[in-house]
Each structure stands twice: as structure tokens, then as C-alpha cells.
Short mmCIF file of C-alpha atoms and ligand atoms in Angstrom, two decimals:
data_model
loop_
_atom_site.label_atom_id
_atom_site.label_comp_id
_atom_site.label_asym_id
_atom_site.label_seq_id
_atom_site.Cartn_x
_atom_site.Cartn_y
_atom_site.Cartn_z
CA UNK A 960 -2.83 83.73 -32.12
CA UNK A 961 -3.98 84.60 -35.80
CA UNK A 962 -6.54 81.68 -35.86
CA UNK A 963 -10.33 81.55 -33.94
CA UNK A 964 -9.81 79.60 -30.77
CA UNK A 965 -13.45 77.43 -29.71
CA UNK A 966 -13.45 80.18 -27.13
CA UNK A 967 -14.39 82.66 -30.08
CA UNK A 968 -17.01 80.42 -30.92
CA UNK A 969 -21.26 81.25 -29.76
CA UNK A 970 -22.32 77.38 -29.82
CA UNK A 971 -25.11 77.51 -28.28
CA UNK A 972 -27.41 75.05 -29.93
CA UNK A 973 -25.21 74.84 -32.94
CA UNK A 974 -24.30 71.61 -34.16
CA UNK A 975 -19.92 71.17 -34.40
CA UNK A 976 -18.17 68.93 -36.06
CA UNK A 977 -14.95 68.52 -33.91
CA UNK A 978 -11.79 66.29 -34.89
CA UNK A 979 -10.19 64.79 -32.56
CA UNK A 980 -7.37 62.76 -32.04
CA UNK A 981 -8.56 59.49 -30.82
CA UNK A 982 -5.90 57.09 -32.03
CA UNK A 983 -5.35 55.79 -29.10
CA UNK A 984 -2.93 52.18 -28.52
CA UNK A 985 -5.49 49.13 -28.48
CA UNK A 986 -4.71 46.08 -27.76
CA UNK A 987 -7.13 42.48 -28.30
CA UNK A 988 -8.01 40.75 -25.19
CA UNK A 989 -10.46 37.35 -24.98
CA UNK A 990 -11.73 38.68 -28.58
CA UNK A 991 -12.55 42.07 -27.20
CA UNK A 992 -10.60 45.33 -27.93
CA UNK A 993 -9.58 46.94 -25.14
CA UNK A 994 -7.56 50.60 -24.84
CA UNK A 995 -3.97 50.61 -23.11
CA UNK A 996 -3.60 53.94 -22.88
CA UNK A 997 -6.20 57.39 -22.73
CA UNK A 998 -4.17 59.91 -23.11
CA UNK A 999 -5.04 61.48 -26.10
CA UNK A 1000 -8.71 61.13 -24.97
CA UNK A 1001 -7.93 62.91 -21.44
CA UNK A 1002 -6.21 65.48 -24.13
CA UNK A 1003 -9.38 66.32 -25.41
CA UNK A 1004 -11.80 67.32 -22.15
CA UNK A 1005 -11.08 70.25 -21.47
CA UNK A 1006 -12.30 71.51 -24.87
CA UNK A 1007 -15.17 68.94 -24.89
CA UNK A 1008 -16.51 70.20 -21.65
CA UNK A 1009 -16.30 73.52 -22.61
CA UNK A 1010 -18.38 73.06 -25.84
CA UNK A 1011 -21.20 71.02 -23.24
CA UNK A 1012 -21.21 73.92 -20.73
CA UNK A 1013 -22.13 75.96 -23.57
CA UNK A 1014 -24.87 74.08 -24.99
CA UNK A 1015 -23.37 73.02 -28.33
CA UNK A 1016 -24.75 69.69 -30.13
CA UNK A 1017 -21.18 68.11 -30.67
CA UNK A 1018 -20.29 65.66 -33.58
CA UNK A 1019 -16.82 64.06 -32.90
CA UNK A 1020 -14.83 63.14 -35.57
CA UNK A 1021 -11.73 60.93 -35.40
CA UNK A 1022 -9.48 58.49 -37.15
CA UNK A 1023 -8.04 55.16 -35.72
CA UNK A 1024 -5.23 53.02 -37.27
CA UNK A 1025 -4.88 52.64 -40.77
CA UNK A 1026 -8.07 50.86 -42.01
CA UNK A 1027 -7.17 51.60 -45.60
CA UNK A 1028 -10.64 52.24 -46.54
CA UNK A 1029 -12.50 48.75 -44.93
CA UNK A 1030 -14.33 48.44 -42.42
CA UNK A 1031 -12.14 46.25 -40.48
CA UNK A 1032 -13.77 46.00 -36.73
CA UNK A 1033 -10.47 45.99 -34.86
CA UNK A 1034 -10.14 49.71 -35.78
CA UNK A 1035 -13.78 50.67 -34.78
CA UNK A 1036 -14.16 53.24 -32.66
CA UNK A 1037 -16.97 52.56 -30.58
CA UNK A 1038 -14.72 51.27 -27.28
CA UNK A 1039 -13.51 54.78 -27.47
CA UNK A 1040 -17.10 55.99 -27.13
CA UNK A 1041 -17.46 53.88 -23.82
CA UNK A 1042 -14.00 55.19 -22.69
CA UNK A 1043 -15.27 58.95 -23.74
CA UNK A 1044 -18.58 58.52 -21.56
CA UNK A 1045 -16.70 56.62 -18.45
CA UNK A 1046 -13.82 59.45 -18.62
CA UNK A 1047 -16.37 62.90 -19.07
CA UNK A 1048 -19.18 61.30 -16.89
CA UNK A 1049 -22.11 61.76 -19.31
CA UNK A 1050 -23.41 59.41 -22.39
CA UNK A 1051 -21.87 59.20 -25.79
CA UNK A 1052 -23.79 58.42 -28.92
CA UNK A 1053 -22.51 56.29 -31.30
CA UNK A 1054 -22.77 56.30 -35.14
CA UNK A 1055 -21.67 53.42 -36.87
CA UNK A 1056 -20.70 55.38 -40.03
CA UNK A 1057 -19.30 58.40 -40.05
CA UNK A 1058 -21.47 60.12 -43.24
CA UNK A 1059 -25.08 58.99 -44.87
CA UNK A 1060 -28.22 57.89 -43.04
CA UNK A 1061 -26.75 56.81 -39.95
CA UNK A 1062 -24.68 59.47 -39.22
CA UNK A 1063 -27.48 62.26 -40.19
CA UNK A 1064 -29.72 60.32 -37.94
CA UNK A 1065 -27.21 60.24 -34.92
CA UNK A 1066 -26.94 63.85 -35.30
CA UNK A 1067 -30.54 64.66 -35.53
CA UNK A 1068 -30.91 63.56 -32.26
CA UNK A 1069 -28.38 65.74 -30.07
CA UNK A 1070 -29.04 67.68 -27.41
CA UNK A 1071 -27.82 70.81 -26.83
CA UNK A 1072 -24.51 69.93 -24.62
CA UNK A 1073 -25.05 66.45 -26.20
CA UNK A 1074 -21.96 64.04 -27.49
CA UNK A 1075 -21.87 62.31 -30.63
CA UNK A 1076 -18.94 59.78 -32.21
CA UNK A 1077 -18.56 59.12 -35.22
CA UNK A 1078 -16.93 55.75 -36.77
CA UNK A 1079 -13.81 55.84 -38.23
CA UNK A 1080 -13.45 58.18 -41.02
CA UNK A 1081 -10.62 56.00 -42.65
CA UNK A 1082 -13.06 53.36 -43.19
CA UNK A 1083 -13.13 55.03 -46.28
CA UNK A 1084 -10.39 55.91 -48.82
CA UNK A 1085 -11.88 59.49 -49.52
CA UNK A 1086 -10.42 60.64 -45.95
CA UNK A 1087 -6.70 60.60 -47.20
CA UNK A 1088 -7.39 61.62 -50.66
CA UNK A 1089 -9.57 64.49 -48.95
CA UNK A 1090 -12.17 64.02 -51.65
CA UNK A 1091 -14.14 66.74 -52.09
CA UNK A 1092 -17.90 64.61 -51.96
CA UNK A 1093 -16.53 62.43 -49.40
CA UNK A 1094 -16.08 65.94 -47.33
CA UNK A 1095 -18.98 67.79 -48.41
CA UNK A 1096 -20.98 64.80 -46.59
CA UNK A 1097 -18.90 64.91 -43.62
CA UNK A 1098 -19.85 68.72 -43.57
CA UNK A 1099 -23.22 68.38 -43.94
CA UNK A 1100 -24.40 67.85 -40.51
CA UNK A 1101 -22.26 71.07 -39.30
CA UNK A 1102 -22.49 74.89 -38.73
CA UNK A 1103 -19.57 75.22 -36.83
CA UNK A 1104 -16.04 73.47 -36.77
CA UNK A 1105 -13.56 72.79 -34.29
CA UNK A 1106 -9.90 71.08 -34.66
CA UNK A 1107 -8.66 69.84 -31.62
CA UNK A 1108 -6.78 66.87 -32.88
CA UNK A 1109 -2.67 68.94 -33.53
CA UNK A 1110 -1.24 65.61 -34.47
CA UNK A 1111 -3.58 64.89 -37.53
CA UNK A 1112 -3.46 68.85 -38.69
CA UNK A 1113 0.01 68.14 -41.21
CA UNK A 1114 -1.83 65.93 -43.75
CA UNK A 1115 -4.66 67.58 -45.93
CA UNK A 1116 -7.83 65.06 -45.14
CA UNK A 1117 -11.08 65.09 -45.70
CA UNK A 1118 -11.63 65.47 -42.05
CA UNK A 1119 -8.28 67.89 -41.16
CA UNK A 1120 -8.92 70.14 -44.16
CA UNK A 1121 -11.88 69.57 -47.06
CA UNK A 1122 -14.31 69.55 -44.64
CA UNK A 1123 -13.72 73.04 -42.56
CA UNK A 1124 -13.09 74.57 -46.38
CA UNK A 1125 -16.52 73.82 -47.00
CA UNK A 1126 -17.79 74.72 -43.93
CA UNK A 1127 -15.89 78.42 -43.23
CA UNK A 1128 -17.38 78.35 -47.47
CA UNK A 1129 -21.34 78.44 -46.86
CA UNK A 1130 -20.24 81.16 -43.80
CA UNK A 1131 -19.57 78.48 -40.31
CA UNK A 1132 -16.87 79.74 -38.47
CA UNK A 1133 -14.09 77.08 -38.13
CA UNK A 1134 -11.57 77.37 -34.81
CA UNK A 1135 -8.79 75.49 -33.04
CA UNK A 1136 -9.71 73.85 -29.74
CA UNK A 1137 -7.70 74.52 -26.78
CA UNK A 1138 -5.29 71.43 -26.58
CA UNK A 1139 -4.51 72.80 -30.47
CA UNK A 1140 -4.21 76.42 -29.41
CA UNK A 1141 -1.40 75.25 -26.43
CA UNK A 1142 0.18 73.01 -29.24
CA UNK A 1143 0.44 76.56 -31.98
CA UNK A 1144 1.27 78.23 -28.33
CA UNK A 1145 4.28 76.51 -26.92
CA UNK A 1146 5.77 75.22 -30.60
CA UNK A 1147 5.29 78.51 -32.71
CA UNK A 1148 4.73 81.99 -30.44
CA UNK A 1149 7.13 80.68 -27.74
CA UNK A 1150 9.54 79.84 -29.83
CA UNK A 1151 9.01 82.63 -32.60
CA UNK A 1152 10.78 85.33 -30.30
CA UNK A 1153 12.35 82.64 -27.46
CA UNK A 1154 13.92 83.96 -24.02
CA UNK A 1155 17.84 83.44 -23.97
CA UNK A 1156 19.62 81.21 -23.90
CA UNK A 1157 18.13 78.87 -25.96
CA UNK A 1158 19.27 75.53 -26.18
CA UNK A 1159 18.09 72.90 -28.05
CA UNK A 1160 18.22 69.27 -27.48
CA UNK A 1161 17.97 67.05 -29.98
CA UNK A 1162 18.46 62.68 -30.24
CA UNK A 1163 16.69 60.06 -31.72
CA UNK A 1164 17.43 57.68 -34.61
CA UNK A 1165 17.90 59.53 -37.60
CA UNK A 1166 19.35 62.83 -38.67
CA UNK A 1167 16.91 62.76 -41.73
CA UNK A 1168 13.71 62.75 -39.85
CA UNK A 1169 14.87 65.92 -38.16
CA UNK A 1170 17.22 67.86 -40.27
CA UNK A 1171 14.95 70.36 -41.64
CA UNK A 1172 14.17 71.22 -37.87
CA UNK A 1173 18.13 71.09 -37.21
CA UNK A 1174 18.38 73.93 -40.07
CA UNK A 1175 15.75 75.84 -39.22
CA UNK A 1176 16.46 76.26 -35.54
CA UNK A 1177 20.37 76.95 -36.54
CA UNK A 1178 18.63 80.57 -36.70
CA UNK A 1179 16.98 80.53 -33.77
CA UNK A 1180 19.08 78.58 -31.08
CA UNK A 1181 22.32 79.63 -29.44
CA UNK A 1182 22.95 76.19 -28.75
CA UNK A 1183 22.00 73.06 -30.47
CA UNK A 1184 23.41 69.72 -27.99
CA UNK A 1185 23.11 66.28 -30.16
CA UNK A 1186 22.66 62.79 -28.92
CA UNK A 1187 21.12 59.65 -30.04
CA UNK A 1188 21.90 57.76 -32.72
CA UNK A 1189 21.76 60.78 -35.06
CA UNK A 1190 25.36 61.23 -33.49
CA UNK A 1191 27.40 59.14 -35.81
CA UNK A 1192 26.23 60.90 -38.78
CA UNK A 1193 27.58 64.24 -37.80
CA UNK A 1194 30.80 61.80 -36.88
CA UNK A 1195 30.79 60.25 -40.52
CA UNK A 1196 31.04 63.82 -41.76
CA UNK A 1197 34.13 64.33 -39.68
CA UNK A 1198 35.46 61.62 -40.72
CA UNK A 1199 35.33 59.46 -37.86
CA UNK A 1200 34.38 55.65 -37.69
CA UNK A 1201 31.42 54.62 -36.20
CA UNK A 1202 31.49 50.65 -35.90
CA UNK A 1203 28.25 49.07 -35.92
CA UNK A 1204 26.46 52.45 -34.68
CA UNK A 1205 23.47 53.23 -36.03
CA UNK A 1206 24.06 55.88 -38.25
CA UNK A 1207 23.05 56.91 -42.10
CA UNK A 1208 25.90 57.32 -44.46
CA UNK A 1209 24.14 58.94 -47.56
CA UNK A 1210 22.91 61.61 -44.98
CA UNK A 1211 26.58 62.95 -44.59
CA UNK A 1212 26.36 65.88 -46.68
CA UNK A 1213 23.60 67.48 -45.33
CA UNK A 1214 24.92 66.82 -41.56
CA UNK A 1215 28.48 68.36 -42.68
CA UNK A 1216 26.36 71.03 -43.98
CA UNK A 1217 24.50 71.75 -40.60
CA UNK A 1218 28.40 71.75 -38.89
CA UNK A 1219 29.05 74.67 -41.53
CA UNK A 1220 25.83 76.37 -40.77
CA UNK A 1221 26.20 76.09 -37.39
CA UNK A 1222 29.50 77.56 -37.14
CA UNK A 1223 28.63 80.35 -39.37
CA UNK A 1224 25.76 82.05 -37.69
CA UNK A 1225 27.88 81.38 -34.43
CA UNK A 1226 25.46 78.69 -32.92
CA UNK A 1227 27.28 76.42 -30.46
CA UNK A 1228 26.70 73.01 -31.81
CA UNK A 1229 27.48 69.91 -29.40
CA UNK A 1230 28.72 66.33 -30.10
CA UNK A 1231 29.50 63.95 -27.16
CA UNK A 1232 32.91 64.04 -26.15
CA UNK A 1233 32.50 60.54 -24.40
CA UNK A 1234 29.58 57.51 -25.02
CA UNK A 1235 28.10 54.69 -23.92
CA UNK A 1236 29.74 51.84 -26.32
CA UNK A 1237 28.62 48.11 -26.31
CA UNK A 1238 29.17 44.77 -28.66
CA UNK A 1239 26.35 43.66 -30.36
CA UNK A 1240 26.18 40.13 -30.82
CA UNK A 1241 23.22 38.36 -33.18
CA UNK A 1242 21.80 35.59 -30.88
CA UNK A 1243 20.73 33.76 -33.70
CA UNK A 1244 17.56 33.29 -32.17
CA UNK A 1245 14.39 35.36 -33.86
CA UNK A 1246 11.54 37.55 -32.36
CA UNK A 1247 8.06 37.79 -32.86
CA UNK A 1248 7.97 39.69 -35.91
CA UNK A 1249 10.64 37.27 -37.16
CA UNK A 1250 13.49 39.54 -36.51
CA UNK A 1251 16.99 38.66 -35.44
CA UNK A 1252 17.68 39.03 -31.72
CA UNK A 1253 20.61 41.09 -31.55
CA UNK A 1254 22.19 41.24 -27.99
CA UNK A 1255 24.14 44.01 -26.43
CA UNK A 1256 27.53 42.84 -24.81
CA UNK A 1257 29.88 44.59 -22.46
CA UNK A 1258 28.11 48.24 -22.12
CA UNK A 1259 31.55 50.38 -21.10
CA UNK A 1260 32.17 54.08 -21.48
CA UNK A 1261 34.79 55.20 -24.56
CA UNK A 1262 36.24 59.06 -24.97
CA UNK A 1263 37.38 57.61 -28.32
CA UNK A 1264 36.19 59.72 -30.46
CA UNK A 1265 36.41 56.64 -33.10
CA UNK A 1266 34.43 53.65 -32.38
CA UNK A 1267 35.86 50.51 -32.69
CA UNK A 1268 34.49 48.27 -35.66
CA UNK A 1269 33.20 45.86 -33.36
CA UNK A 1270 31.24 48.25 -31.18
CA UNK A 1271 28.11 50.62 -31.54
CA UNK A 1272 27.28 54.15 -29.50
CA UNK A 1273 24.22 53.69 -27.66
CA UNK A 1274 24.72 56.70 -24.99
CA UNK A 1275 26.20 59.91 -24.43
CA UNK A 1276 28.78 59.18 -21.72
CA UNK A 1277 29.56 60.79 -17.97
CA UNK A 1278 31.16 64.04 -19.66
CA UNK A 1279 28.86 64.96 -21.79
CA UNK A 1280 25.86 64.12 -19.33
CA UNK A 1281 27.67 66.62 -17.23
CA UNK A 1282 28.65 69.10 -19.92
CA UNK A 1283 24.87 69.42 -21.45
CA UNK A 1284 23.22 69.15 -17.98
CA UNK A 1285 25.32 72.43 -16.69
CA UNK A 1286 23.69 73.83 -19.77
CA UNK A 1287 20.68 72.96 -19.83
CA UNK A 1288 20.72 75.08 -16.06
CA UNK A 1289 21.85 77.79 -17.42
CA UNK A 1290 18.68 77.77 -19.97
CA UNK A 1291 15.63 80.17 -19.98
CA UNK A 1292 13.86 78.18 -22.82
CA UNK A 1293 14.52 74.59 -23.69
CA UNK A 1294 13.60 72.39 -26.16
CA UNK A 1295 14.02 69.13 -26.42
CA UNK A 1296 12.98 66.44 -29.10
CA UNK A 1297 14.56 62.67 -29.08
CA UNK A 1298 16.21 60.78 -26.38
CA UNK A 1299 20.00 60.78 -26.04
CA UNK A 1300 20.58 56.82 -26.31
CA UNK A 1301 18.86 53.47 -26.47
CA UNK A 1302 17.14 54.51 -23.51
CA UNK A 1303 14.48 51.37 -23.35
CA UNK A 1304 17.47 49.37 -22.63
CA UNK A 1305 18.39 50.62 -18.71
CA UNK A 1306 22.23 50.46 -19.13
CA UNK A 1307 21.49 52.96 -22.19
CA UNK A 1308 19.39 55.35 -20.23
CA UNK A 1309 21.20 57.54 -18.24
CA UNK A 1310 21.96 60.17 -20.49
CA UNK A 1311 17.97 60.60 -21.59
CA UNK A 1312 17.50 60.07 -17.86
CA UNK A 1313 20.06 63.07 -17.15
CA UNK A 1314 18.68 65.10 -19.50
CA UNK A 1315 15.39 65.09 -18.19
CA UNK A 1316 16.01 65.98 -14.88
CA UNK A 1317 18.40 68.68 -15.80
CA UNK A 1318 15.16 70.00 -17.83
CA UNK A 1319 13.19 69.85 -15.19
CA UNK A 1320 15.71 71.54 -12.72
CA UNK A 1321 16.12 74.33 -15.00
CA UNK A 1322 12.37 75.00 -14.97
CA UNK A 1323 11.76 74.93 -11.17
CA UNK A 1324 15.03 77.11 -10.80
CA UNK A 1325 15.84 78.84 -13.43
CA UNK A 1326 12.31 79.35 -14.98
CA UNK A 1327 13.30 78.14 -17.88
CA UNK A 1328 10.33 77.53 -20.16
CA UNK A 1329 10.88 73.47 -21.34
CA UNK A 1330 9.29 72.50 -24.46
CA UNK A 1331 9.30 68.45 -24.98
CA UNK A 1332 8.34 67.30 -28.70
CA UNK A 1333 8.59 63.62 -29.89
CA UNK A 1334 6.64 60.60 -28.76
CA UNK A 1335 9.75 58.48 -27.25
CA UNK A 1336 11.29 61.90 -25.12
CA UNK A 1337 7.84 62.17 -23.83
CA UNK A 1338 7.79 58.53 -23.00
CA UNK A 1339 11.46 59.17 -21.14
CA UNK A 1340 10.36 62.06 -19.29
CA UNK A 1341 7.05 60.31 -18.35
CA UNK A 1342 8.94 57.23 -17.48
CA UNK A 1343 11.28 59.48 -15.11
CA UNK A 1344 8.34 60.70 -13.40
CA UNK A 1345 8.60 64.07 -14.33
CA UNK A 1346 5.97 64.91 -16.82
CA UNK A 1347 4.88 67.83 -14.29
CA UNK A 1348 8.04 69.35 -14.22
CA UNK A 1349 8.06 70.20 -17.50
CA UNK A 1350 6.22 73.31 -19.14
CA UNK A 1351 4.87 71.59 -22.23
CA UNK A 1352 4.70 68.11 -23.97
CA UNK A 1353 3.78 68.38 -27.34
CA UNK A 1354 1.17 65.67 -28.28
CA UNK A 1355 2.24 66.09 -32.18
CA UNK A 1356 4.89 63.75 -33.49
CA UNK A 1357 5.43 64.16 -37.16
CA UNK A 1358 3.07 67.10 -37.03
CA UNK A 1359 5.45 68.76 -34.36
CA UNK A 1360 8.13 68.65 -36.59
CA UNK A 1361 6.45 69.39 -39.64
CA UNK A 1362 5.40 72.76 -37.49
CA UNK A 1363 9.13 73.41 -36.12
CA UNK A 1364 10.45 73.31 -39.31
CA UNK A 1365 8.31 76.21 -40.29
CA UNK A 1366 5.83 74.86 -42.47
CA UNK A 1367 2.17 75.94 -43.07
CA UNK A 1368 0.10 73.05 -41.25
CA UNK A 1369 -2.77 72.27 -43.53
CA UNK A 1370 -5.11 71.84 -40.89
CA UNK A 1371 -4.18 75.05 -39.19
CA UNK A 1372 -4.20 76.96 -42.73
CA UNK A 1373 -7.48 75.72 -42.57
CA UNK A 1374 -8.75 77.62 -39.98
CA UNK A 1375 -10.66 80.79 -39.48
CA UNK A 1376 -8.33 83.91 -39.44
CA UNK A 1377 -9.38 86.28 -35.89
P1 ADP B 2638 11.23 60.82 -30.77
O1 ADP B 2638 10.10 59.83 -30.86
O2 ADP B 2638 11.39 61.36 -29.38
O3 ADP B 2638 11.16 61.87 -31.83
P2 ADP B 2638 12.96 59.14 -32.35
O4 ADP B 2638 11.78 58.34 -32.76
O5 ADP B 2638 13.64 59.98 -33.35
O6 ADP B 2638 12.59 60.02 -31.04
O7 ADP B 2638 14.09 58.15 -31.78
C1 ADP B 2638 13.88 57.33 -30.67
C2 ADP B 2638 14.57 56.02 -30.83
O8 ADP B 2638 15.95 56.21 -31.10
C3 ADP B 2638 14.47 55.19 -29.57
O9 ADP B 2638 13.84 53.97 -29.88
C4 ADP B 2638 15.91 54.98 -29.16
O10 ADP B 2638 16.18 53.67 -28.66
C5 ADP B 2638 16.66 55.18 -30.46
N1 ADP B 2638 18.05 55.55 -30.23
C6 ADP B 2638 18.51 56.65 -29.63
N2 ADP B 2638 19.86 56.66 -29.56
C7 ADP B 2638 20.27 55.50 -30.13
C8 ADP B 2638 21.55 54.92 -30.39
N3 ADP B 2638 22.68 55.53 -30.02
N4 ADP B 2638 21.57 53.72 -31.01
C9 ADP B 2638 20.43 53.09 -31.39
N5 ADP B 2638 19.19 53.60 -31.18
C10 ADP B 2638 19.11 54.80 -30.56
MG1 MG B 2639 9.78 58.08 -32.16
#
């Protein structure tokens, strides 16, 4: 890697400023916020407890929800500092601002190997517009800086980006922690020069939130395999009907221009050659969020390659299960981002489900190397039971992307060069 790691880092007494993605899922119960879910805390240990063992004075700084500059309690992060201390088995300060008095005062008081949170930097607008004061007292407190937080690192913040700038400025060295450096590991080198084949797998919603990674791996990939919704676009562009499939007309061009891509660089590019159909039918009741119920009716497999008007795709079908799992054995590196169908819904989820233990089969056999980006596959594949059969899940969402398509991650440019 081209970028300090914390492991380049002497910390010894130094005070570091380390992001870090604590956005974790919080939910209110009996007028108390309580969090459903730690991973992106347990994420972080292994580089917090190597900044402790080497006597740094660590300053953590996170983001949680999106504020929009108040100080709205529901998005504080002090239960996170309580989770922190129960999960790493040592006290956690807590600073109920994250710059000014409080904050300086929080910070004069670490201990070497000592762990300090800071409140919610987007309690204040200057964190998205990365002002340049707003960062300059965020920086203050810190000789050294650490970014450990991969899924924050595509937007230029205060905390991501104006704040290291200043500090690498006045001569503090500024380095990716380690759940960052396996993130810039697995998505970039790995990938960069990948062991063949390659095959891609790629669902989800919408060709538009993915095309630019569809057209950049076109020169990487010797096979691309499509499910999900995305699907019936690439269908629209061969002129096929899709029914009531989700799908997103004014995207046709650019997916008939991936089919032309794909066929001239020679890249075997998949469509299912059966799916999962079903009637939806509006229930006429609404939910929650005051949204029409829709129901699904008659689930039924279809090698049509048109779907009736009626009718919507919501899985690849027993062919193409078949046809991308022999694949996906054949594999030495894999990766995968979106699930293959409306996989919440069990009559929906075989084809994700398929696809995830085909991944993990070609990994224990085949040592493939299987690379899993996108917050709903990793959901599937943890669902299946099978996180640990994978090689990597990428913690990332939009920042994965933004990194597989090739572009320059602010909060990576932002680090010190090696
Ligand atoms: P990821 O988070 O892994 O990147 P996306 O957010 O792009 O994946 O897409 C996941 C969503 O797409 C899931 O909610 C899933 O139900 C939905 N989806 C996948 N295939 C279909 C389909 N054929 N019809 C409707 N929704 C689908
Ligand atoms: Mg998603």
C-alpha cells in the first residue's frame, strides 16, 4: 500500500485523533436509545487496541445519523461510548462536544493508552461543508491522525479530510487504520492485478447506482453474471417487456451500451435465462410510513424471456442458479455486490441464497479469493450463515463503489504517502 498504515505510526504518548465509523442502527426503547447492532464498533478493535498497547492518548471521532447541524439527542453518541467500554473492557471518556472547551478539556486528561469520544461531529453543519475553522478546531487537540472509518472516506468532511490536511500541514503524520488498510486491500490491490477467472456478480435495484462499476470492471472481469432487479434494464435495451418489474427505462442507453462494451473487449456478460415471476396485487391497505401494501401473488418460474404485463421478475430462476453457480466454482477471485432477487421475501431468495453458497464453495475448494461489497449481499450472506466462508466483506457501501469504480477517495487522498 502507498498510504501510512497506524502500524507506521510511534504513538507513544501522542495524542490521535481517529475517525471512526460509529453509525451504528439505534433504535428508542422506554425513552432510552439503545444499539441493535455493533458491528461497525467490533470493526474498529483491533486498531483501537493496538493504539492502547502502544500507549497513545486516543481521541475518537465519529458521525451518527444525519443531525443536520442540531444537537438533536437521539443522535448522541454517548450510548456508543458505554457500548465501546463494555465491548474493549476498559473506560471511555466522553465529551459532550466534539471541539471548544469541553472537548480540549476531555483531551487534556488522557492517559497514555487512554480512550476518548467525541460527540457527534454533525451536530454541526461545518462537518459536511468541511469548513476549514470548523476543522482547524477539530485538529487542534492532535499530533497524529488515524482513519479507520472506509465507509465515511468518499465525502470530503471536516472530519474525513480538512482535518488530517491540517494536521499532515504543521508536520503529524496521518495513516489508515487496519480495518481501512483490509478495505484499500481486498477492493483495490486484489483486484488491481486479480487471479483468473474473474467473475463478477452483480444484483440489486438499480443499474444506475452501479453502472460506473459495471464499466469499469468490463476491463477487468472475464465474466460479469447479472441479477436483481437491475435485470430488466439490460432487457429494456433488448427490447424485451418487463411487466411490472422493477426496472429504469431512461437508463436504457447506458445498459445497451455496457452489452456493446461487454461484447467488445470479449467479457462474457450474463442475463438469466429463466426467473422467479409473481403478480403483484395493491392490498389497498397502507404501511407505517403510509405506503401502499403491495402483495406478491402466485410466485412461479418463467423461461419467457418476456414478462407478462401483469407480472414482475423478482428471482433468477433454477437455470440460471445452476448456470452461475457452476461458475462461480470454477472462479479463483469473486466478487460479488447486490443480491440476485427480492431476497427478504423467502420465496424470492433462492437465487441470493445459491449464490452465496456457491461463493463460499468456491473459496473452501477452489481457493477462490471472494470479495462481498454492498450492505444487503452482506446481510444475505450473513443471513445464510456463511459470513466465515467468505474472504472479505467490505464494510463500505457507497464508498465501496465509489472505490471500485476507480475513483480517488478523498479520505484516502488524504492520507500520508509511505
Ligand atoms: P446492495 O445493498 O447489496 O448494494 P442494493 O441496495 O443495490 O444491494 O439492492 C438490494 C435491494 O434490491 C434489496 O432490497 C432487494 O429486495 C432488491 N431487489 C433485488 N432484486 C429485485 C427484483 N427483481 N425486484 C425488486 N427488488 C429487487
Ligand atoms: Mg442496499
Amino acid at each position: 500500500m502507498d498510504k501510512l498504515t497506524v502500524n507506521d505510526l510511534s504513538v507513544k504518548n501522542q495524542r490521535v485523533l481517529v475517525r471512526v465509523d460509529f453509525n451504528v442502527p439505534m433504535e428508542e426503547k422506554d425513552g432510552k436509545m439503545v444499539i441493535n447492532d455493533t458491528t461497525r464498533i467490533k470493526e474498529t478493535l483491533p486498531t483501537l487496541r493496538l493504539l492502547i498497547e502502544r500507549g497513545a492518548k486516543i481521541i475518537l471521532a465519529a458521525h451518527l445519523g444525519r443531525p443536520k447541524g442540531k444537537r438533536d439527542p437521539s443522535m448522541s453518541l454517548r450510548p456508543v461510548a458505554d457500548k465501546l467500554s463494555e465491548m474493549i473492557g476498559r473506560p471511555v471518556a466522553f465529551a459532550d462536544d466534539c471541539i471548544g472547551e469541553s472537548a480540549a478539556k476531555a483531551i487534556a486528561a488522557l492517559q497514555p493508552g487512554g480512550l476518548l469520544l467525541l460527540e457527534n461531529v454533525r451536530y454541526y453543519n461545518e462537518e459536511e461543508a468541511n469548513d476549514p475553522v470548523f476543522a482547524e478546531k477539530l485538529a487542534r487537540g492532535a499530533d497524529l491522525y488515524v482513519n479507520d472509518a472506509f465507509g465515511a472516506a468518499h465525502r470530503a468532511h471536516a472530519s474525513t479530510e480538512g482535518a488530517p490536511r491540517l494536521i499532515a500541514a504543521r508536520g503529524g503524520r496521518c495513516a489508515a487504520g487496519l480495518s481501512m488498510e483490509r478495505e484499500l486491500k481486498f477492493l483495490g490491490q486484489e483486484l488491481e492485478n486479480p487471479a483468473r477467472p474473474f467473475v463478477v456478480v452483480l444484483g440489486g435495484a438499480k443499474v444506475s447506482d452501479k453502472i460506473n462499476v459495471i464499466d469499469r470492471l468490463l476491463e477487468k472481469a472475464d465474466t460479469i453474471l447479472i441479477g436483481g432487479a437491475m435485470v430488466y434494464t439490460f432487457r429494456l435495451a433488448q427490447g424485451r417487456k418487463v411487466g411490472k418489474s422493477l426496472s429504469e427505462p431512461d437508463k436504457v442507453d447506458i445498459a445497451r451500451a455496457a452489452l456493446e462494451k461487454a461484447k467488445s473487449r470479449g467479457v462474457q456478460f450474463l442475463l438469466p435465462s429463466d426467473e422467479v415471476i409473481g403478480t403483484p396485487v395493491d392490498t389497498g391497505k397502507v404501511n407505517k410510513k403510509g405506503k401502499p401494501v403491495i402483495e406478491i401473488r402466485n410466485p412461479r418460474p418463467s423461461s419467457d424471456p418476456d414478462i407478462p404485463d401483469g407480472d414482475a421478475g423478482l428471482d433468477i430462476g433454477p437455470q440460471t442458479v445452476k448456470r452461475y453457480c457452476q461458475i462461480l466454482l470454477g472462479a479463483k477471485t469473486i466478487l460479488w455486490n447486490g443480491p440476485m432477487g427480492l431476497f427478504e421475501d423467502p420465496r424470492f431468495a433462492e437465487g441470493t441464497n445459491a449464490v452465496a453458497r456457491a461463493v463460499a464453495e468456491a473459496t473452501a475448494k477452489n481457493g477462490a479469493k471472494s470479495i462481498i461489497g454492498g450492505g444487503d449481499s452482506i446481510k444475505a450472506v450473513n443471513k445464510a450463515g456463511l459470513a466465515d466462508k467468505v474472504t472479505f466483506m467490505s464494510t463500505g457501501g457507497g464508498a465501496s463503489l465509489e472505490f471500485l469504480e476507480g475513483r480517488v477517495l478523498p479520505g484516502v487522498a488524504a492520507l500520508s504517502a509511505k
